[in-house]
XYZ file of C-alpha atoms in Angstrom:
304
model
C 77.439 112.485 110.033
C 79.361 110.203 107.722
C 82.800 109.260 109.029
C 85.270 110.298 106.359
C 89.042 110.600 106.313
C 91.127 113.761 106.440
C 92.278 113.299 102.844
C 90.904 115.291 99.913
C 87.432 113.964 99.075
C 86.420 113.805 95.433
C 82.883 113.369 94.204
C 80.163 114.152 91.707
C 77.251 116.515 91.286
C 73.950 114.694 90.904
C 73.538 111.411 89.035
C 76.034 111.305 86.137
C 75.142 109.672 82.794
C 77.593 106.865 83.607
C 75.480 105.921 86.629
C 72.387 105.597 84.434
C 74.346 103.291 82.094
C 75.709 101.119 84.900
C 74.359 97.956 86.514
C 73.248 100.145 89.444
C 70.857 102.270 87.378
C 67.586 100.567 88.380
C 67.480 102.276 91.770
C 68.793 105.769 92.578
C 69.558 104.503 96.092
C 72.485 102.691 94.452
C 74.381 105.945 93.833
C 76.313 105.391 97.073
C 77.381 101.850 96.222
C 78.278 102.948 92.686
C 80.507 105.749 93.966
C 82.123 103.395 96.464
C 82.895 100.928 93.662
C 84.550 103.747 91.721
C 86.512 104.710 94.854
C 84.949 108.160 94.900
C 83.973 109.826 98.154
C 81.140 112.318 97.724
C 77.839 113.192 96.082
C 76.166 116.582 95.852
C 72.415 116.059 95.674
C 70.590 118.625 93.561
C 67.342 120.197 94.759
C 66.994 122.304 91.632
C 63.223 122.657 91.645
C 62.553 122.482 95.348
C 63.227 120.338 98.391
C 60.941 117.385 97.770
C 62.691 114.375 99.303
C 60.528 112.484 101.772
C 61.804 111.806 105.293
C 61.884 108.049 104.710
C 64.122 108.440 101.673
C 66.383 110.926 103.474
C 66.932 108.482 106.344
C 67.582 105.687 103.832
C 70.176 107.821 102.054
C 71.837 108.561 105.377
C 72.141 104.839 106.143
C 73.564 104.093 102.697
C 76.008 107.002 102.863
C 77.307 105.657 106.183
C 77.460 102.090 104.862
C 79.478 103.031 101.783
C 81.410 105.915 103.385
C 80.129 108.596 101.010
C 79.772 112.236 102.033
C 76.712 114.265 101.046
C 76.235 117.942 100.311
C 72.922 119.464 99.263
C 72.463 122.066 96.553
C 69.587 124.408 97.364
C 67.011 125.368 94.699
C 68.386 127.743 92.075
C 65.584 130.223 92.655
C 66.739 131.193 96.143
C 67.069 134.975 95.769
C 67.651 136.842 99.014
C 68.489 140.096 97.207
C 65.161 140.389 95.391
C 63.227 143.652 95.569
C 60.089 141.545 96.082
C 59.830 140.740 99.778
C 57.601 137.733 99.056
C 60.430 136.257 96.974
C 62.856 136.883 99.845
C 60.430 135.245 102.291
C 60.076 132.153 100.099
C 63.851 132.020 99.645
C 64.344 131.910 103.393
C 61.740 129.154 103.661
C 63.574 127.101 101.034
C 66.875 127.477 102.868
C 65.204 126.274 106.079
C 63.732 123.330 104.152
C 67.271 122.464 103.059
C 68.405 122.594 106.677
C 65.632 120.215 107.681
C 66.641 117.795 104.912
C 70.349 118.130 105.739
C 69.655 117.170 109.351
C 67.740 114.061 108.260
C 70.188 112.991 105.583
C 73.337 113.575 107.637
C 74.810 116.417 105.619
C 76.648 119.401 107.077
C 76.871 121.391 103.800
C 74.166 123.299 101.932
C 75.292 125.013 98.735
C 73.295 127.933 97.314
C 73.585 130.641 94.674
C 73.192 134.168 96.077
C 71.364 134.968 92.817
C 70.599 138.018 90.709
C 70.270 141.507 92.144
C 67.896 144.357 91.304
C 69.460 147.279 89.475
C 72.687 147.603 87.518
C 74.960 150.022 89.378
C 77.806 149.233 91.756
C 75.711 150.645 94.581
C 72.836 148.320 93.659
C 75.220 145.399 93.772
C 76.691 146.409 97.137
C 73.202 146.904 98.577
C 72.213 143.447 97.352
C 75.172 141.878 99.165
C 74.164 143.638 102.387
C 70.575 142.460 101.932
C 71.766 138.860 101.514
C 73.784 139.129 104.725
C 70.796 140.633 106.546
C 68.540 137.870 105.249
C 70.887 135.083 106.289
C 71.466 136.506 109.752
C 67.712 136.893 110.076
C 67.162 133.114 109.907
C 69.920 132.201 112.364
C 67.536 131.687 115.285
C 65.408 129.341 113.165
C 68.222 126.959 112.188
C 67.618 123.414 113.472
C 71.317 122.635 114.045
C 74.563 124.520 114.605
C 76.763 121.971 112.823
C 75.190 122.468 109.385
C 76.743 125.248 107.329
C 75.477 127.311 104.429
C 77.857 127.683 101.482
C 77.220 130.679 99.191
C 78.675 129.782 95.796
C 80.766 131.975 93.526
C 78.860 133.147 90.439
C 79.816 132.438 86.848
C 78.030 135.408 85.283
C 78.834 139.036 86.066
C 75.174 140.017 86.436
C 74.897 137.759 89.488
C 76.019 138.322 93.062
C 78.950 136.070 93.814
C 82.383 137.374 92.933
C 85.055 135.730 95.068
C 85.354 139.012 96.962
C 81.608 139.083 97.660
C 81.527 135.458 98.820
C 84.411 136.122 101.207
C 82.641 139.213 102.534
C 79.368 137.344 103.092
C 81.212 134.600 104.968
C 82.934 137.199 107.147
C 79.543 138.558 108.253
C 77.515 135.339 108.637
C 78.764 132.950 111.322
C 77.226 129.836 109.753
C 78.439 130.591 106.197
C 81.454 129.033 104.500
C 82.775 129.662 100.957
C 81.789 127.469 98.045
C 84.377 128.213 95.389
C 83.283 127.063 91.964
C 86.695 127.422 90.342
C 85.207 127.538 86.835
C 82.831 130.293 87.921
C 85.690 132.369 89.319
C 87.585 131.794 86.066
C 84.592 132.922 83.978
C 83.620 135.853 86.234
C 87.180 137.155 85.957
C 87.231 136.916 82.166
C 89.068 133.605 81.876
C 91.959 134.375 84.215
C 92.588 131.059 86.006
C 95.000 129.511 83.515
C 97.834 128.623 85.882
C 98.500 127.079 89.259
C 99.600 130.460 90.583
C 96.317 132.145 89.635
C 94.360 129.537 91.637
C 96.752 129.794 94.583
C 96.041 133.543 94.632
C 92.329 132.800 95.175
C 93.153 130.380 98.003
C 95.506 132.931 99.544
C 92.747 135.536 99.424
C 90.409 133.264 101.408
C 93.086 132.425 103.967
C 94.244 136.011 104.393
C 90.738 137.418 104.864
C 88.907 134.559 106.599
C 91.683 132.540 108.208
C 93.224 129.123 107.776
C 90.323 127.213 109.311
C 87.840 128.774 106.881
C 90.104 127.901 103.937
C 90.226 124.292 105.098
C 86.411 124.219 105.291
C 85.959 125.723 101.820
C 83.889 123.572 99.429
C 85.023 123.363 95.795
C 83.356 122.752 92.456
C 85.877 122.007 89.735
C 85.583 121.496 85.947
C 86.486 123.385 82.749
C 84.149 126.005 81.330
C 83.489 127.867 78.099
C 83.582 131.637 78.610
C 82.023 134.532 76.722
C 81.655 138.275 77.364
C 79.031 137.641 80.069
C 81.131 135.088 81.941
C 80.215 131.406 82.098
C 78.700 129.997 78.911
C 78.787 126.197 79.216
C 80.264 123.445 81.387
C 82.865 121.325 79.589
C 84.513 117.943 80.050
C 88.238 117.920 80.838
C 89.048 116.374 77.455
C 86.884 118.802 75.443
C 88.814 120.960 73.003
C 88.034 124.324 71.405
C 87.065 123.829 67.765
C 88.660 125.944 65.043
C 91.176 127.340 67.503
C 93.457 129.860 65.791
C 97.032 129.703 67.013
C 99.131 132.844 66.753
C 102.868 133.158 67.271
C 102.044 135.816 69.865
C 99.820 133.485 71.893
C 100.948 131.277 74.735
C 101.232 127.850 73.103
C 100.673 126.141 76.467
C 97.046 127.338 76.357
C 96.366 126.006 72.847
C 92.853 124.609 72.460
C 92.086 123.653 76.072
C 89.222 124.852 78.214
C 90.150 126.137 81.652
C 90.541 125.838 84.590
C 92.617 122.664 84.379
C 92.637 119.752 86.821
C 96.423 119.694 87.058
C 96.599 123.371 88.041
C 93.891 123.011 90.676
C 95.406 119.891 92.223
C 98.851 121.488 92.387
C 97.305 124.574 94.006
C 95.612 122.656 96.845
C 98.781 120.626 97.348
C 100.813 123.816 97.680
C 98.330 125.131 100.240
C 98.339 121.777 102.084
C 94.549 121.602 102.347
C 92.256 118.577 102.123
C 88.908 119.891 100.887
C 85.788 118.380 99.374
C 85.995 118.682 95.574
C 82.809 118.118 93.558
C 83.179 117.682 89.812
C 80.552 119.235 87.540
C 82.237 118.433 84.221
C 79.745 118.110 81.375
C 78.275 114.571 81.380
C 81.539 113.234 82.850
C 81.402 114.158 86.526
C 82.752 110.749 87.581
C 85.567 110.765 85.021
C 86.637 114.254 86.055
C 86.546 113.400 89.761
C 88.604 110.250 89.190
C 91.104 112.157 87.057
C 91.598 114.739 89.812
C 91.891 112.043 92.472
C 94.500 110.258 90.342
C 96.482 113.480 89.943
C 96.355 114.155 93.670
C 97.624 110.697 94.571
C 100.146 110.583 91.731
C 98.464 107.718 89.898
């Protein structure tokens, strides 16, 4: 595994547009050198449409990550759905998770991020049954895992019709020994109707993890952080930190500190993790500006 410091590690999701405009763009292998030049620490490699990386490339990435001191997490395919009513879909989902484990072992990653996915039905009972089915499915593959130092990170959902409230993610992690929380702060904000508009509101989420799962689990929590546009369904669209709401109507009754900004905000998140004295991995998924957002958060953390 890559040897990284105990400080907060900031990085990007995928290959940002800025990488493709840089002098490093001719070879995707250069993502590690590019991040090192920016003084960023992490990359989350996306396996959106399946785990297709060849062994040779995985070993090459591992060497480059070690050379440039860049951590790697893997994002599993989006169509992993352990709560499906179709058992063939569940079977294929388990196979895809195991494929991610095989790749993680080759590439030197200890973190696999995945979305728990949609659930059949609409009632609260349907939702609760889906969570139990996810737990059963994960525990069912435990004996097939190729390593005990690679962890699966169920991610909080941004839309209310998906499994993945912060409460559900905590519960899953309490029942699956190799699971750790992936807290997409924007998703929690959107799922809860746009509630994370202060440092205190984010600290409450961190407190919830610590109180229910323990300090060690909080310290191992993986974070996605960026602002988001919210509608009645939850998450609508990723935003950049400097994006502003157009045609924002200000009322004397509204909190002027909110104004035209999209939330959650970098400054609130950084203050929250500083208050909790944790040093997590923070992956920025800001719209087309993952590197800029990660650098902004790193600057805030170090007081630059």
